[in-house]
PDB file of C-alpha atoms in Angstrom:
ATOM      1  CA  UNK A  16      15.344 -36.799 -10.527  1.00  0.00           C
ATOM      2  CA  UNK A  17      12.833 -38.429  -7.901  1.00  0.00           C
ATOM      3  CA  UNK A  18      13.896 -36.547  -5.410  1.00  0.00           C
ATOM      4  CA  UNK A  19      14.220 -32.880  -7.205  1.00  0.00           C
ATOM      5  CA  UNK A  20      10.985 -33.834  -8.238  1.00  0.00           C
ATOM      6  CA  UNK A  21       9.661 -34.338  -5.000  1.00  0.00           C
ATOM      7  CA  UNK A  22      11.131 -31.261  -3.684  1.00  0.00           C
ATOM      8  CA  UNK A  23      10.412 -28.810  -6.451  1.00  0.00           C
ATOM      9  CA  UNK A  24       6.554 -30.394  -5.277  1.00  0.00           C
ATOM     10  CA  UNK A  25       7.289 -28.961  -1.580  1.00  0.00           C
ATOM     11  CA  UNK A  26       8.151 -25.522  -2.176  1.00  0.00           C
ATOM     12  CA  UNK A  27       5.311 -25.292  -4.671  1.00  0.00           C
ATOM     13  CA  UNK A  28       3.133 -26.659  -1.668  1.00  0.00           C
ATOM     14  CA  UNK A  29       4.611 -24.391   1.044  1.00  0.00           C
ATOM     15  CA  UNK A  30       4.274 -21.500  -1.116  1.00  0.00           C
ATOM     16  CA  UNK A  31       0.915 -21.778  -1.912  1.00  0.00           C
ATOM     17  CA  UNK A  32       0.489 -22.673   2.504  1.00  0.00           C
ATOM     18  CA  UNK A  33       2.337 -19.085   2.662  1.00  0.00           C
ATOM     19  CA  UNK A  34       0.467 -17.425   0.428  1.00  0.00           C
ATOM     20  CA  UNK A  35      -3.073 -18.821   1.738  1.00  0.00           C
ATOM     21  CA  UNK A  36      -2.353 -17.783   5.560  1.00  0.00           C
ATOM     22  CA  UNK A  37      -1.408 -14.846   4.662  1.00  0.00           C
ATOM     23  CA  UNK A  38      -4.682 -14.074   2.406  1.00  0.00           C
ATOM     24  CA  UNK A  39      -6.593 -15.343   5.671  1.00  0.00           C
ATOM     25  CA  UNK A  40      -4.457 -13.404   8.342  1.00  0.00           C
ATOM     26  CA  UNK A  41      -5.512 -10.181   5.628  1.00  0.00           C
ATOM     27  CA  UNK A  42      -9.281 -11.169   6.396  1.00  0.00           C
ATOM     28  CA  UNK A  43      -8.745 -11.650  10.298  1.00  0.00           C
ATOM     29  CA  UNK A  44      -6.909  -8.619  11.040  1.00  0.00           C
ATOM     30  CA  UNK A  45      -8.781  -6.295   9.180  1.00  0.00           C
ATOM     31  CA  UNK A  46     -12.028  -7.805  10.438  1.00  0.00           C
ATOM     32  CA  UNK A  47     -10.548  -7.798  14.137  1.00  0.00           C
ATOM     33  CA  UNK A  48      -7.466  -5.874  14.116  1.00  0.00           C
ATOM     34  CA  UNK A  49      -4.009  -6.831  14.976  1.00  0.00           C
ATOM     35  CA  UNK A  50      -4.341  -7.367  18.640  1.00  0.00           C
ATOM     36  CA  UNK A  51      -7.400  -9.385  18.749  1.00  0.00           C
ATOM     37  CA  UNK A  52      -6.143 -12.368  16.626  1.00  0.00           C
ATOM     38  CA  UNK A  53      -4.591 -15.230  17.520  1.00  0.00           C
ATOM     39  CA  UNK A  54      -3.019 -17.980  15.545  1.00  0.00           C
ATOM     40  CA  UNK A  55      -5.686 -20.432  16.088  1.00  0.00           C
ATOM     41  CA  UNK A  56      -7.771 -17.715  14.716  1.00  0.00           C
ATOM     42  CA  UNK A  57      -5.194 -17.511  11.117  1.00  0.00           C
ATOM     43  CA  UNK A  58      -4.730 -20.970  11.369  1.00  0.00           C
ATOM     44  CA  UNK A  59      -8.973 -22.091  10.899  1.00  0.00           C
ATOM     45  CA  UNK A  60      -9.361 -18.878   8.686  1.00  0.00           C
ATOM     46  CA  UNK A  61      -6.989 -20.514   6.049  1.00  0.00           C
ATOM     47  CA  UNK A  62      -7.695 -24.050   7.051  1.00  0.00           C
ATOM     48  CA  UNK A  63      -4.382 -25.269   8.314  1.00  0.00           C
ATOM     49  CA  UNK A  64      -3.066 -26.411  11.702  1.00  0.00           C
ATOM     50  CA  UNK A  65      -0.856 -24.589  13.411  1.00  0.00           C
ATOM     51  CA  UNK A  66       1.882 -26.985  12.183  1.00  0.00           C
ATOM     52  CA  UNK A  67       1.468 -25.330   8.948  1.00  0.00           C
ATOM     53  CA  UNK A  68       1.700 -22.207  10.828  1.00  0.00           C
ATOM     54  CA  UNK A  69       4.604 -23.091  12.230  1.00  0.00           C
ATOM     55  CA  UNK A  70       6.081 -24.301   9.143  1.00  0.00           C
ATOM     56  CA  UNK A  71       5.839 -20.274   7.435  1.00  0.00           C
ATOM     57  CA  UNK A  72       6.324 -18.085  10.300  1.00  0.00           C
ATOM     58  CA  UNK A  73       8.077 -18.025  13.686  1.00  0.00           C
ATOM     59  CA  UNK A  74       5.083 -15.825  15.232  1.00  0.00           C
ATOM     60  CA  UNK A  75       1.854 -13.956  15.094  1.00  0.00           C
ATOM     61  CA  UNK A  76       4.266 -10.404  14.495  1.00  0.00           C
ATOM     62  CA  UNK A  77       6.651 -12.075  11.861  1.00  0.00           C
ATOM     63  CA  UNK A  78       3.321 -12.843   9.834  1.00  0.00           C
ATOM     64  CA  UNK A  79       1.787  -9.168  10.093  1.00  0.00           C
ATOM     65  CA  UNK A  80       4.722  -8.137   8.946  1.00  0.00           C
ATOM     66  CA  UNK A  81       5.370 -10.132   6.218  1.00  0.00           C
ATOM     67  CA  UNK A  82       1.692  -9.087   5.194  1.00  0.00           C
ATOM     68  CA  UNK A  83       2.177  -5.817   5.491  1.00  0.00           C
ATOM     69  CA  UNK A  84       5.355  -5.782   3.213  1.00  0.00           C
ATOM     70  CA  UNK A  85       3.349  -8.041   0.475  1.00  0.00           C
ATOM     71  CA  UNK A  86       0.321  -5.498   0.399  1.00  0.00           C
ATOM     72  CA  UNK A  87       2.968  -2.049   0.860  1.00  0.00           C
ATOM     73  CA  UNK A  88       4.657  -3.643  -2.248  1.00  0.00           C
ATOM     74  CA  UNK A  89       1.651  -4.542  -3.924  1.00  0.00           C
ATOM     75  CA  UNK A  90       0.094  -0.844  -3.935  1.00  0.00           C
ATOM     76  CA  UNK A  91       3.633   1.029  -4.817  1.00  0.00           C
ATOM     77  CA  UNK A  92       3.910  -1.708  -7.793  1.00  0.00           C
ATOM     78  CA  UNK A  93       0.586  -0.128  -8.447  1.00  0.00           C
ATOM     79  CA  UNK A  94       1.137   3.031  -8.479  1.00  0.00           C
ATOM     80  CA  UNK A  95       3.807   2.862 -10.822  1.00  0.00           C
ATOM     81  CA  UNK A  96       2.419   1.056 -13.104  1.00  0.00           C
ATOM     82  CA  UNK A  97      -0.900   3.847 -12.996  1.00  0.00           C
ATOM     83  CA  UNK A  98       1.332   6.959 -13.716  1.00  0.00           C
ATOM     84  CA  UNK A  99       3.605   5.078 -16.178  1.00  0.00           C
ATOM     85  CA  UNK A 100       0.624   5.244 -18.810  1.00  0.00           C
ATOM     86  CA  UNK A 101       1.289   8.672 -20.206  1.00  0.00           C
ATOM     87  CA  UNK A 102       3.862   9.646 -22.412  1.00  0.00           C
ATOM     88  CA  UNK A 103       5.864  12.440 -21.565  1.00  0.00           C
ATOM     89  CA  UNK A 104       3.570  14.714 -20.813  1.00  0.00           C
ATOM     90  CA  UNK A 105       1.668  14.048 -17.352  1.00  0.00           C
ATOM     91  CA  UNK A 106      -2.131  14.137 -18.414  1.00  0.00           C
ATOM     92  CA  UNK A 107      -2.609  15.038 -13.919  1.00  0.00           C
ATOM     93  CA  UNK A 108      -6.919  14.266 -14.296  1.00  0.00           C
ATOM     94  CA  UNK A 109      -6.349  10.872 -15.847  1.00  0.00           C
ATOM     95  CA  UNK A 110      -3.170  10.361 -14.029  1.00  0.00           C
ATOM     96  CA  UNK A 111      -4.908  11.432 -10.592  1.00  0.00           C
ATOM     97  CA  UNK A 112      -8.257   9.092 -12.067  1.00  0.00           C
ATOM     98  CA  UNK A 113      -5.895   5.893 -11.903  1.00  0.00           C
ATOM     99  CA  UNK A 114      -4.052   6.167  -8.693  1.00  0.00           C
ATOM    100  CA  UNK A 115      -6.979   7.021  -6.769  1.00  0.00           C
ATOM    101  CA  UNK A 116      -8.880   3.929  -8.024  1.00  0.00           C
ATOM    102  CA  UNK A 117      -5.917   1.934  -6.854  1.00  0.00           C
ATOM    103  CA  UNK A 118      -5.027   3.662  -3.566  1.00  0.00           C
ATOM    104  CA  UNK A 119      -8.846   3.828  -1.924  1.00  0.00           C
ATOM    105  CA  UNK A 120     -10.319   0.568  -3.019  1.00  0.00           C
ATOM    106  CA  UNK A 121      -9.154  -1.628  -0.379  1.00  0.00           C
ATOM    107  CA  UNK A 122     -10.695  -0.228   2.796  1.00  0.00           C
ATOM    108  CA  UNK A 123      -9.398  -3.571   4.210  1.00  0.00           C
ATOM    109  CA  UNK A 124      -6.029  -2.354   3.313  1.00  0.00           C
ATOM    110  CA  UNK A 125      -6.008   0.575   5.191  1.00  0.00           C
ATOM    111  CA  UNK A 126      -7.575  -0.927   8.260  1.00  0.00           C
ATOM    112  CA  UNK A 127      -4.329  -3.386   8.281  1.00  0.00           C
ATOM    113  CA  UNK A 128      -2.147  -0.189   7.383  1.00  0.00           C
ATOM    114  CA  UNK A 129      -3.411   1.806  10.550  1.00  0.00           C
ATOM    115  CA  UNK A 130      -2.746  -1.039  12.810  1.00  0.00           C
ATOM    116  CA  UNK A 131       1.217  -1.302  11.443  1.00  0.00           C
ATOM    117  CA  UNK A 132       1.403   2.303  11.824  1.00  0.00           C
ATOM    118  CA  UNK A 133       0.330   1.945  15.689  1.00  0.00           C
ATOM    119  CA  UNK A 134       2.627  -0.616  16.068  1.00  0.00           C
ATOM    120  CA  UNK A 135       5.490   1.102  14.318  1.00  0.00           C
ATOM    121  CA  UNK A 136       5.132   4.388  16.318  1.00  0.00           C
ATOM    122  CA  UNK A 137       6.227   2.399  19.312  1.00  0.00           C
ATOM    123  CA  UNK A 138       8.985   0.561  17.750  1.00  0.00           C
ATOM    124  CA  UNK A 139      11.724   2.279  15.693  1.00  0.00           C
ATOM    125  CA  UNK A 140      12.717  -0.745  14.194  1.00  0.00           C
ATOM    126  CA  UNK A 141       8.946  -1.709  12.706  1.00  0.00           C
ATOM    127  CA  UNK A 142       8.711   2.435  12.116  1.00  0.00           C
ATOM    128  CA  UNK A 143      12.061   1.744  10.033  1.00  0.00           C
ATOM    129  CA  UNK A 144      10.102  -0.305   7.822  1.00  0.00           C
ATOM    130  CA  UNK A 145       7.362   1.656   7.407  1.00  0.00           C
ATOM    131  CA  UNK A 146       9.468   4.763   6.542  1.00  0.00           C
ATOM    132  CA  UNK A 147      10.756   2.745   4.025  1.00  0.00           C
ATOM    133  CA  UNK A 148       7.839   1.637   1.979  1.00  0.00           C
ATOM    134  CA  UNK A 149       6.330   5.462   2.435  1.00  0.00           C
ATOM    135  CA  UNK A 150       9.804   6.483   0.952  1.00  0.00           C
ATOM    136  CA  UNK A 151       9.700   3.868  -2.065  1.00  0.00           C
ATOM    137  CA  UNK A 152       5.665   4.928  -2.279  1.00  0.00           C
ATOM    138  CA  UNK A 153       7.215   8.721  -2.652  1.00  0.00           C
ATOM    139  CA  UNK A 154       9.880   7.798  -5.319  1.00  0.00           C
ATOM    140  CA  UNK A 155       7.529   6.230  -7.254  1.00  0.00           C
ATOM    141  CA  UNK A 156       5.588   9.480  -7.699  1.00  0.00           C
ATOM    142  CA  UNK A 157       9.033  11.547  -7.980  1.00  0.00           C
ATOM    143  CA  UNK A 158      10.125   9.511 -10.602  1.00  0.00           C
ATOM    144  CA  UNK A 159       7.185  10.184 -12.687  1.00  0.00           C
ATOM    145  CA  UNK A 160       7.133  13.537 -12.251  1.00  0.00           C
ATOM    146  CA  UNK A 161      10.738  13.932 -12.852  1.00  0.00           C
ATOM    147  CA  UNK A 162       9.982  12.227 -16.336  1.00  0.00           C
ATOM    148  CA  UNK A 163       7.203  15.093 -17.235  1.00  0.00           C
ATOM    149  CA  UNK A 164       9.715  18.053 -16.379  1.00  0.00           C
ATOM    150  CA  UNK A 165      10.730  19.808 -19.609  1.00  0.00           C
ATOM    151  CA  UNK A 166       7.070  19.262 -21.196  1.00  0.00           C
ATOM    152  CA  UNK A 167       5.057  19.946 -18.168  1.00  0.00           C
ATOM    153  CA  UNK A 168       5.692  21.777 -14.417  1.00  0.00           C
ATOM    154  CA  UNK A 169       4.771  21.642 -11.130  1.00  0.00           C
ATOM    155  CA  UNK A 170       3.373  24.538  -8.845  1.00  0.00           C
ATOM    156  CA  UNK A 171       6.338  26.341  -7.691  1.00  0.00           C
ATOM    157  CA  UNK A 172       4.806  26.365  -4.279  1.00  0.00           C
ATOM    158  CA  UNK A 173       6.152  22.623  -4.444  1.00  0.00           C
ATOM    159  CA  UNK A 174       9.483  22.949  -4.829  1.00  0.00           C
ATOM    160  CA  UNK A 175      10.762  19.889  -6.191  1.00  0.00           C
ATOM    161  CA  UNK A 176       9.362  16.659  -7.503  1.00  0.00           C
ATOM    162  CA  UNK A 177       9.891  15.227  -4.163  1.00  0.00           C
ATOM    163  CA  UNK A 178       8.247  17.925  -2.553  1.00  0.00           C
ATOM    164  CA  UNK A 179       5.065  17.282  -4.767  1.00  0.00           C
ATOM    165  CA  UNK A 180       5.562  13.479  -4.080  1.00  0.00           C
ATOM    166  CA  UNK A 181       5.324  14.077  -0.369  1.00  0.00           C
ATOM    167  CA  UNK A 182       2.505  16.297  -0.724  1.00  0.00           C
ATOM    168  CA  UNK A 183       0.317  13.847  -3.041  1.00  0.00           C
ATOM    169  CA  UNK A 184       0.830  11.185   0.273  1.00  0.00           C
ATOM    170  CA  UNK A 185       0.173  13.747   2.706  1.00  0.00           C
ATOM    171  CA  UNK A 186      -3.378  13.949   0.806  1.00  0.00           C
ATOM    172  CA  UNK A 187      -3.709   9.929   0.873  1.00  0.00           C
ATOM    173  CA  UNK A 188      -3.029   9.648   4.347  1.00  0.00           C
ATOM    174  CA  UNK A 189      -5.718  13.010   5.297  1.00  0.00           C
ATOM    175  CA  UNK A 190      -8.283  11.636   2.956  1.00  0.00           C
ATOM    176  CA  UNK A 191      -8.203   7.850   3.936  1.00  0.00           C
ATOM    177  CA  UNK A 192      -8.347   9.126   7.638  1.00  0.00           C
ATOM    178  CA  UNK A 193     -11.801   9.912   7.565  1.00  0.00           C
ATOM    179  CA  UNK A 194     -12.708   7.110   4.965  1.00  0.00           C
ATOM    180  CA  UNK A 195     -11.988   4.817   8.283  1.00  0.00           C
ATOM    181  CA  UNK A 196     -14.599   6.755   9.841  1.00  0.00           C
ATOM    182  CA  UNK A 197     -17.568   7.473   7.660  1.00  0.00           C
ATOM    183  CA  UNK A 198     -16.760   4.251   4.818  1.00  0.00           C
ATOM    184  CA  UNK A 199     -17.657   6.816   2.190  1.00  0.00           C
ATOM    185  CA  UNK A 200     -15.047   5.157  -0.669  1.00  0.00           C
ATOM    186  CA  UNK A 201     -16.990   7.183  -3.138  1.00  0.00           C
ATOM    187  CA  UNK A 202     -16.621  10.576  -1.507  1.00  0.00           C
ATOM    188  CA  UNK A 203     -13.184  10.106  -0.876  1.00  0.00           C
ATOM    189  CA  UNK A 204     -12.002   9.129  -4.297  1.00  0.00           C
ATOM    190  CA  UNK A 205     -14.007  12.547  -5.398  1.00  0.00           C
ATOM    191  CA  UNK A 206     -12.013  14.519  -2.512  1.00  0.00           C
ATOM    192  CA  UNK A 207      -8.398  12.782  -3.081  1.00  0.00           C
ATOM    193  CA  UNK A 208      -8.831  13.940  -7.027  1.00  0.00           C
ATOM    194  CA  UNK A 209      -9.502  16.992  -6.322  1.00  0.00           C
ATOM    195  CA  UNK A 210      -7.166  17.599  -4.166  1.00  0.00           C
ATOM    196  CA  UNK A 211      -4.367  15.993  -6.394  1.00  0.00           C
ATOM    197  CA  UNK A 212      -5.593  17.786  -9.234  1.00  0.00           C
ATOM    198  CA  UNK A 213      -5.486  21.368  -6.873  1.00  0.00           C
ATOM    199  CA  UNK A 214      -1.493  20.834  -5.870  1.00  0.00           C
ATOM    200  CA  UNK A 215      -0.270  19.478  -8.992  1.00  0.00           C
ATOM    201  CA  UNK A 216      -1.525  22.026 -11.379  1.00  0.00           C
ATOM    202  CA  UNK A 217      -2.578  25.864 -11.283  1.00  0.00           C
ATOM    203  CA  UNK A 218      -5.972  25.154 -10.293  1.00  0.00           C
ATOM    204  CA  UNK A 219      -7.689  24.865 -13.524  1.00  0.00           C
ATOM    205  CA  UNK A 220      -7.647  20.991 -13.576  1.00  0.00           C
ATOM    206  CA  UNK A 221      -4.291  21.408 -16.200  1.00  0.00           C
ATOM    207  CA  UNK A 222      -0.810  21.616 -16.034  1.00  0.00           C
ATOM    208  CA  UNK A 223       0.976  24.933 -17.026  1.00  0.00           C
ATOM    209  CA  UNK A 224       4.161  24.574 -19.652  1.00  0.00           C
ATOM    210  CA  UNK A 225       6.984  24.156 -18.535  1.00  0.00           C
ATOM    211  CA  UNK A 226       9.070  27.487 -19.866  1.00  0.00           C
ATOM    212  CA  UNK A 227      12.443  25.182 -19.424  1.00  0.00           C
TER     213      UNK A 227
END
């Protein structure tokens, strides 16, 4: 009993280690960017030795990308859980409301995102990864509009519900481009609603009934 005891003690211990580096390696490589950190750097940002480093991850690159896949998760657990709110009929203003406020809060976030994104455009198998979370990202947003079709529907322009879902991250990843560049959060959650609001209804702010 000693001895589970002891050991249920560890993994508590080296999963809070885990999680702290990687909350610090967040704060370095958004603040420096990928390429300019080094462990020493992650290792006195979290307060640990490189021991402790050592002890987590295998390298700098395993880390980033075990941060990235925390924080992808993170935001697609998000935005599921903002368009699951409505019933069956997708309310688009307050829908589009909630999943902007979680998608452009974190300017940190996308700072970190832009740097995997360099990364993975010279390496298929980190671009594999990517493509991935983009895709789950998409099916989240396919799903929910699937679930509205038969009380609500989309712009035919669209196509499908996949279509739409590829066109609402198309807008994300315009709109966040220039939030990198001017740090206007405010103007950009105004621009990514309307935009949103403009491709998933008939321009009026509403979605037109679904004749099905």
């Amino acid at each position: 009993m000693a001895a589970e005891g002891s050991a249920g003690r560890v993994t508590r211990r080296r999963v809070h280690t885990r999680a702290n580096l990687l909350d610090a390696a967040f704060s370095v490589f958004a603040a420096k960017g990928f390429g300019h950190v080094s462990i020493e750097e992650v290792c006195e940002a979290a307060g640990y030795s490189r021991g402790a480093f050592y002890s987590n991850f295998s390298s700098l690159d395993e880390l980033f990308f075990a941060l990235y896949r925390q924080r992808a998760d993170l935001i697609a657990e998000q935005v599921s859980g903002a368009l699951a709110l409505d019933g069956p009929d997708l309310d688009v203003p307050a829908a589009v409301d909630r999943v902007t406020d979680v998608l452009l809060l974190d300017r940190d976030w996308l700072l970190v995102k832009t740097d995997f994104l360099v990364h993975a455009a010279r390496d298929p198998e980190v671009a594999r990864g990517l493509l991935e979370h983009r895709a789950r990202l998409r099916q989240a947003i396919a799903d929910r509009l699937g679930r509205a079709r038969g009380h609500t529907a989309l712009p035919a322009v669209l196509g499908d519900t996949d279509g739409a879902a590829r066109a609402v991250v198309a807008a994300y990843d315009g709109v966040t481009t220039q939030l990198l560049l001017d740090r206007d959060v405010e103007h950009a959650r105004a621009w990514l609603k309307q935009l949103l609001t403009a491709l998933l209804t008939d321009g009026s702010g509403t979605l037109a009934h679904s004749k099905n």
